[in-house]
C-alpha cells in the first residue's frame, strides 16, 4: 500500500506544474474598439500596499475613490456605480465607479486637464498625507484590466505587472508628495483591420507642483522635478492632469492576464509539496500497517468471543483454556469504545458543519483549478464559496443528524435547529461586529446593510431548508450500529501519560496538518492583506489533499494510542486534536503580523486579529471533522457496516 501511495503522490506532483498555472478560462466575450472609440476608465477603492522602505503593510482599511478627503475629480453628471457587482466583490470591498477620464482608442493625448483646480484645506491635507505615509494606491480599471506598474525580480529578468500605483511618495526625512499627474500607457492588439483590443495598462504617476489649467481649456503640466506637497497649516491648490499613450502589442486578448499573474518562488512551493508528500506517505504507511496487521484480526477475534462461556476466562494464565490470549492495552476497552460521548448534540453540530466546509472548500478549489473562477470576474471566488456553502447545507444537516442518531441522541428537533444556525451565527456575528469598525472609519470595505440582509435572506431561504431536508433524511436512516457490543458498566479510565494529555496531544497532532499547508498559507495571507491576485490553485489543490490525508492519518494514530492507554473517551479528543492545527494557524497569523505588518491604528489591529481568529475557528471546524475518518474506519473494520 505504501508503494501505491508513493506512486499516487508522485503522479500528482508531476502534473502539478501544468495545473498550477491554470488560472482562468475566458468566460466573457472580449470588447473590440475602433479608432477614436471611447474606452472607459473606471475607478475602484484605494487600498494600502506594501511599503518600499520596510516591506510592511501599515493599514487594513480601504477608502472609496470619491471619499471627500481626497478631492479627486468627478464626472460632470456625478460618479455612477458600475454594476451590478457580484456578492463576493461587494463583501471584499470593491466599489467600482465611473470617472472623468476620457480615453479614445489609438488617440494619444498629452497633458490634458481633468477638472478645475481644487483647494486642499489643512484637514484634507492631513488626511491625504497620512494615506501617503500608509502607502495607499489607486486601483483603476480599463476594459477590465487593472492599471499597474512594471517590475522585475532581478536585473535583466522578465517584466511583470504589479496592480495599482501609489497615491504619492514619501521618505523618512521629507514631507510626502502627492501624485497629481498620470502618464497612462495602454497596450492594444489589432484584430483584423479596424478592431482593436486592450491587452495591457501601465500608469506612471508623478508629482508636479507647477501644473495649472490654462484659459483655453488646456493645461500646463509643469515640471516633475518640482514635486507637490500639501500644506497641513493652510490651503494648497492642486491641478489634476493626465496623458495617454497607445502602444501596439503582440499579446493576444486571451493571455493578457499573464503579465499580471505569476508563480511566486516556485521552488518554495515544490519543496513544501515534496516535504508534505513524504510525511503523508510515512503516516499512511504507518496507519496501514497498524490497521491491517492488528485491528482487523482483533475485531474478528472479538466477534468469536461471544461464543465462549465466561468460565473460559477464569484462568489466570496468559492464555485461556481455549487458546485465546487475554486482552491487554487497547483491547481491554473494546466493549466501551463505542460508548456515546459527552455533549453528543454539540459534537454532531460541529461535525455536520465541518463536512459542509470540507465539501465547499474542495469544490471551490476544483472550480478555480479548472479555470471557472476567472480573476477578470471580480469577486467570483467569494461568490462561489458563499453559494457552495449554502447549497451544501444539505450535506451538513445529513451528517449531523446521522452522527447524532448514532450517538443515541433523542433531542432531534434541537439538532435540526442548531446545525444550520449555530456556526453561521458565530461567523455572521463576528463579521457584523468587525464591519462596525469599518463603518465607523468610513471605509469602502464596510459591507452595506442591504448586502447583510441579502446574505441573511440567502441563508434562511436556501441553506436552512436544505439543512432541514438533509437532517430529516438523516434521521430517517437507521443509526450506524457498532461492530462490537458495548458494556453496560463503563470501565474506569486510568491516568494518561504526559503526551496523551489534552494539551500536549493537541499540540503534537495539530502540528502535522499545519506543516502540510503553512507555505501555501503564507501566500494566501499575502493575497488577502496585500491585495494581490492568488491563482496558484494547482499547488493549493495538492496541499489541500495532503492536509486532509494528514488530518485523517494523525487522528487515527492518536486515537489508537489513546485506546492503548485504555482511554475510550476518544470522540471529543479526536475532534479537538485534529482541529488544534487551527491554533497553529492563528499563531502563524500573529507571527505574520509581527514581521509583515505594522499598524498605527486600533481599527487595523482589531480587523486583523478578528478576521484571523474567524478563519482559525472555521479551520478548526474543518480539520476537526477528520474524527469521521476514525469512526468510519472502526465501524467498517469488521466488514459489517458501511459509512
PDB file of N, CA and C in Angstrom, residues 156-198:
ATOM      1  N   UNK A 156      17.688  42.436 -15.476  1.00  0.00           N
ATOM      2  CA  UNK A 156      17.529  41.805 -16.795  1.00  0.00           C
ATOM      3  C   UNK A 156      16.567  40.619 -16.763  1.00  0.00           C
ATOM      4  N   UNK A 157      15.742  40.546 -15.704  1.00  0.00           N
ATOM      5  CA  UNK A 157      14.762  39.478 -15.618  1.00  0.00           C
ATOM      6  C   UNK A 157      13.490  39.823 -16.379  1.00  0.00           C
ATOM      7  N   UNK A 158      12.555  38.881 -16.492  1.00  0.00           N
ATOM      8  CA  UNK A 158      11.296  39.158 -17.196  1.00  0.00           C
ATOM      9  C   UNK A 158      10.479  40.214 -16.460  1.00  0.00           C
ATOM     10  N   UNK A 159       9.735  40.992 -17.218  1.00  0.00           N
ATOM     11  CA  UNK A 159       8.937  42.070 -16.647  1.00  0.00           C
ATOM     12  C   UNK A 159       7.528  41.579 -16.353  1.00  0.00           C
ATOM     13  N   UNK A 160       7.028  41.939 -15.171  1.00  0.00           N
ATOM     14  CA  UNK A 160       5.669  41.619 -14.774  1.00  0.00           C
ATOM     15  C   UNK A 160       4.959  42.907 -14.385  1.00  0.00           C
ATOM     16  N   UNK A 161       3.630  42.815 -14.248  1.00  0.00           N
ATOM     17  CA  UNK A 161       2.828  43.959 -13.861  1.00  0.00           C
ATOM     18  C   UNK A 161       2.358  43.787 -12.416  1.00  0.00           C
ATOM     19  N   UNK A 162       2.496  44.839 -11.632  1.00  0.00           N
ATOM     20  CA  UNK A 162       2.011  44.867 -10.259  1.00  0.00           C
ATOM     21  C   UNK A 162       0.802  45.779 -10.187  1.00  0.00           C
ATOM     22  N   UNK A 163      -0.332  45.262  -9.748  1.00  0.00           N
ATOM     23  CA  UNK A 163      -1.576  46.026  -9.746  1.00  0.00           C
ATOM     24  C   UNK A 163      -1.474  47.254  -8.848  1.00  0.00           C
ATOM     25  N   UNK A 164      -2.054  48.353  -9.315  1.00  0.00           N
ATOM     26  CA  UNK A 164      -2.102  49.567  -8.537  1.00  0.00           C
ATOM     27  C   UNK A 164      -0.867  50.434  -8.717  1.00  0.00           C
ATOM     28  N   UNK A 165      -1.002  51.695  -8.356  1.00  0.00           N
ATOM     29  CA  UNK A 165       0.129  52.624  -8.382  1.00  0.00           C
ATOM     30  C   UNK A 165      -0.069  53.626  -7.254  1.00  0.00           C
ATOM     31  N   UNK A 166       1.001  54.207  -6.729  1.00  0.00           N
ATOM     32  CA  UNK A 166       0.929  54.924  -5.458  1.00  0.00           C
ATOM     33  C   UNK A 166       0.178  56.254  -5.528  1.00  0.00           C
ATOM     34  N   UNK A 167      -0.480  56.554  -4.427  1.00  0.00           N
ATOM     35  CA  UNK A 167      -1.133  57.850  -4.270  1.00  0.00           C
ATOM     36  C   UNK A 167      -0.109  58.972  -4.213  1.00  0.00           C
ATOM     37  N   UNK A 168       1.033  58.690  -3.618  1.00  0.00           N
ATOM     38  CA  UNK A 168       2.104  59.672  -3.511  1.00  0.00           C
ATOM     39  C   UNK A 168       3.390  58.997  -3.108  1.00  0.00           C
ATOM     40  N   UNK A 169       4.409  59.794  -2.881  1.00  0.00           N
ATOM     41  CA  UNK A 169       5.711  59.275  -2.478  1.00  0.00           C
ATOM     42  C   UNK A 169       6.107  59.906  -1.144  1.00  0.00           C
ATOM     43  N   UNK A 170       6.922  59.168  -0.390  1.00  0.00           N
ATOM     44  CA  UNK A 170       7.381  59.698   0.888  1.00  0.00           C
ATOM     45  C   UNK A 170       8.724  59.075   1.230  1.00  0.00           C
ATOM     46  N   UNK A 171       9.445  59.755   2.071  1.00  0.00           N
ATOM     47  CA  UNK A 171      10.701  59.252   2.627  1.00  0.00           C
ATOM     48  C   UNK A 171      10.774  59.700   4.078  1.00  0.00           C
ATOM     49  N   UNK A 172      11.707  59.154   4.795  1.00  0.00           N
ATOM     50  CA  UNK A 172      11.771  59.408   6.232  1.00  0.00           C
ATOM     51  C   UNK A 172      12.131  60.853   6.569  1.00  0.00           C
ATOM     52  N   UNK A 173      12.879  61.510   5.713  1.00  0.00           N
ATOM     53  CA  UNK A 173      13.378  62.841   6.044  1.00  0.00           C
ATOM     54  C   UNK A 173      12.687  63.958   5.261  1.00  0.00           C
ATOM     55  N   UNK A 174      11.635  63.623   4.487  1.00  0.00           N
ATOM     56  CA  UNK A 174      10.964  64.636   3.694  1.00  0.00           C
ATOM     57  C   UNK A 174       9.453  64.503   3.842  1.00  0.00           C
ATOM     58  N   UNK A 175       8.749  65.569   3.539  1.00  0.00           N
ATOM     59  CA  UNK A 175       7.297  65.546   3.568  1.00  0.00           C
ATOM     60  C   UNK A 175       6.768  64.745   2.380  1.00  0.00           C
ATOM     61  N   UNK A 176       5.642  64.104   2.536  1.00  0.00           N
ATOM     62  CA  UNK A 176       5.099  63.312   1.419  1.00  0.00           C
ATOM     63  C   UNK A 176       4.674  64.193   0.263  1.00  0.00           C
ATOM     64  N   UNK A 177       4.808  63.670  -0.940  1.00  0.00           N
ATOM     65  CA  UNK A 177       4.399  64.384  -2.149  1.00  0.00           C
ATOM     66  C   UNK A 177       3.200  63.678  -2.767  1.00  0.00           C
ATOM     67  N   UNK A 178       2.269  64.444  -3.302  1.00  0.00           N
ATOM     68  CA  UNK A 178       1.037  63.915  -3.892  1.00  0.00           C
ATOM     69  C   UNK A 178       1.190  63.807  -5.403  1.00  0.00           C
ATOM     70  N   UNK A 179       0.872  62.634  -5.943  1.00  0.00           N
ATOM     71  CA  UNK A 179       0.910  62.443  -7.394  1.00  0.00           C
ATOM     72  C   UNK A 179      -0.348  63.040  -8.017  1.00  0.00           C
ATOM     73  N   UNK A 180      -0.173  64.111  -8.782  1.00  0.00           N
ATOM     74  CA  UNK A 180      -1.323  64.784  -9.404  1.00  0.00           C
ATOM     75  C   UNK A 180      -1.287  64.733 -10.931  1.00  0.00           C
ATOM     76  N   UNK A 181      -0.321  64.006 -11.509  1.00  0.00           N
ATOM     77  CA  UNK A 181      -0.266  63.812 -12.962  1.00  0.00           C
ATOM     78  C   UNK A 181      -0.052  62.332 -13.246  1.00  0.00           C
ATOM     79  N   UNK A 182      -0.735  61.821 -14.288  1.00  0.00           N
ATOM     80  CA  UNK A 182      -0.682  60.396 -14.602  1.00  0.00           C
ATOM     81  C   UNK A 182      -0.400  60.200 -16.091  1.00  0.00           C
ATOM     82  N   UNK A 183       0.698  59.530 -16.382  1.00  0.00           N
ATOM     83  CA  UNK A 183       1.001  59.107 -17.749  1.00  0.00           C
ATOM     84  C   UNK A 183       0.463  57.686 -17.921  1.00  0.00           C
ATOM     85  N   UNK A 184      -0.553  57.544 -18.766  1.00  0.00           N
ATOM     86  CA  UNK A 184      -1.251  56.269 -18.944  1.00  0.00           C
ATOM     87  C   UNK A 184      -0.783  55.634 -20.246  1.00  0.00           C
ATOM     88  N   UNK A 185      -0.197  54.451 -20.144  1.00  0.00           N
ATOM     89  CA  UNK A 185       0.281  53.702 -21.310  1.00  0.00           C
ATOM     90  C   UNK A 185      -0.630  52.486 -21.503  1.00  0.00           C
ATOM     91  N   UNK A 186      -1.291  52.430 -22.659  1.00  0.00           N
ATOM     92  CA  UNK A 186      -2.255  51.365 -22.925  1.00  0.00           C
ATOM     93  C   UNK A 186      -1.755  50.542 -24.113  1.00  0.00           C
ATOM     94  N   UNK A 187      -1.594  49.249 -23.896  1.00  0.00           N
ATOM     95  CA  UNK A 187      -1.194  48.332 -24.962  1.00  0.00           C
ATOM     96  C   UNK A 187      -2.446  47.801 -25.655  1.00  0.00           C
ATOM     97  N   UNK A 188      -2.427  47.774 -26.969  1.00  0.00           N
ATOM     98  CA  UNK A 188      -3.577  47.276 -27.718  1.00  0.00           C
ATOM     99  C   UNK A 188      -3.111  46.227 -28.727  1.00  0.00           C
ATOM    100  N   UNK A 189      -4.030  45.330 -29.058  1.00  0.00           N
ATOM    101  CA  UNK A 189      -3.758  44.260 -30.022  1.00  0.00           C
ATOM    102  C   UNK A 189      -4.763  44.370 -31.161  1.00  0.00           C
ATOM    103  N   UNK A 190      -4.253  44.408 -32.385  1.00  0.00           N
ATOM    104  CA  UNK A 190      -5.114  44.555 -33.555  1.00  0.00           C
ATOM    105  C   UNK A 190      -5.796  43.235 -33.884  1.00  0.00           C
ATOM    106  N   UNK A 191      -7.107  43.308 -34.140  1.00  0.00           N
ATOM    107  CA  UNK A 191      -7.897  42.152 -34.554  1.00  0.00           C
ATOM    108  C   UNK A 191      -8.541  42.511 -35.889  1.00  0.00           C
ATOM    109  N   UNK A 192      -7.979  42.020 -36.953  1.00  0.00           N
ATOM    110  CA  UNK A 192      -8.449  42.417 -38.268  1.00  0.00           C
ATOM    111  C   UNK A 192      -7.894  43.784 -38.641  1.00  0.00           C
ATOM    112  N   UNK A 193      -8.648  44.481 -39.461  1.00  0.00           N
ATOM    113  CA  UNK A 193      -8.171  45.765 -39.973  1.00  0.00           C
ATOM    114  C   UNK A 193      -8.680  46.959 -39.175  1.00  0.00           C
ATOM    115  N   UNK A 194      -9.830  46.813 -38.524  1.00  0.00           N
ATOM    116  CA  UNK A 194     -10.427  48.001 -37.894  1.00  0.00           C
ATOM    117  C   UNK A 194     -10.713  47.816 -36.407  1.00  0.00           C
ATOM    118  N   UNK A 195     -10.538  46.628 -35.884  1.00  0.00           N
ATOM    119  CA  UNK A 195     -10.867  46.363 -34.481  1.00  0.00           C
ATOM    120  C   UNK A 195      -9.593  46.210 -33.653  1.00  0.00           C
ATOM    121  N   UNK A 196      -9.661  46.722 -32.435  1.00  0.00           N
ATOM    122  CA  UNK A 196      -8.513  46.689 -31.535  1.00  0.00           C
ATOM    123  C   UNK A 196      -8.995  46.338 -30.122  1.00  0.00           C
ATOM    124  N   UNK A 197      -8.124  45.643 -29.388  1.00  0.00           N
ATOM    125  CA  UNK A 197      -8.473  45.218 -28.033  1.00  0.00           C
ATOM    126  C   UNK A 197      -7.380  45.635 -27.050  1.00  0.00           C
ATOM    127  N   UNK A 198      -7.802  45.992 -25.842  1.00  0.00           N
ATOM    128  CA  UNK A 198      -6.872  46.398 -24.791  1.00  0.00           C
ATOM    129  C   UNK A 198      -6.260  45.151 -24.159  1.00  0.00           C
TER     130      UNK A 198
END
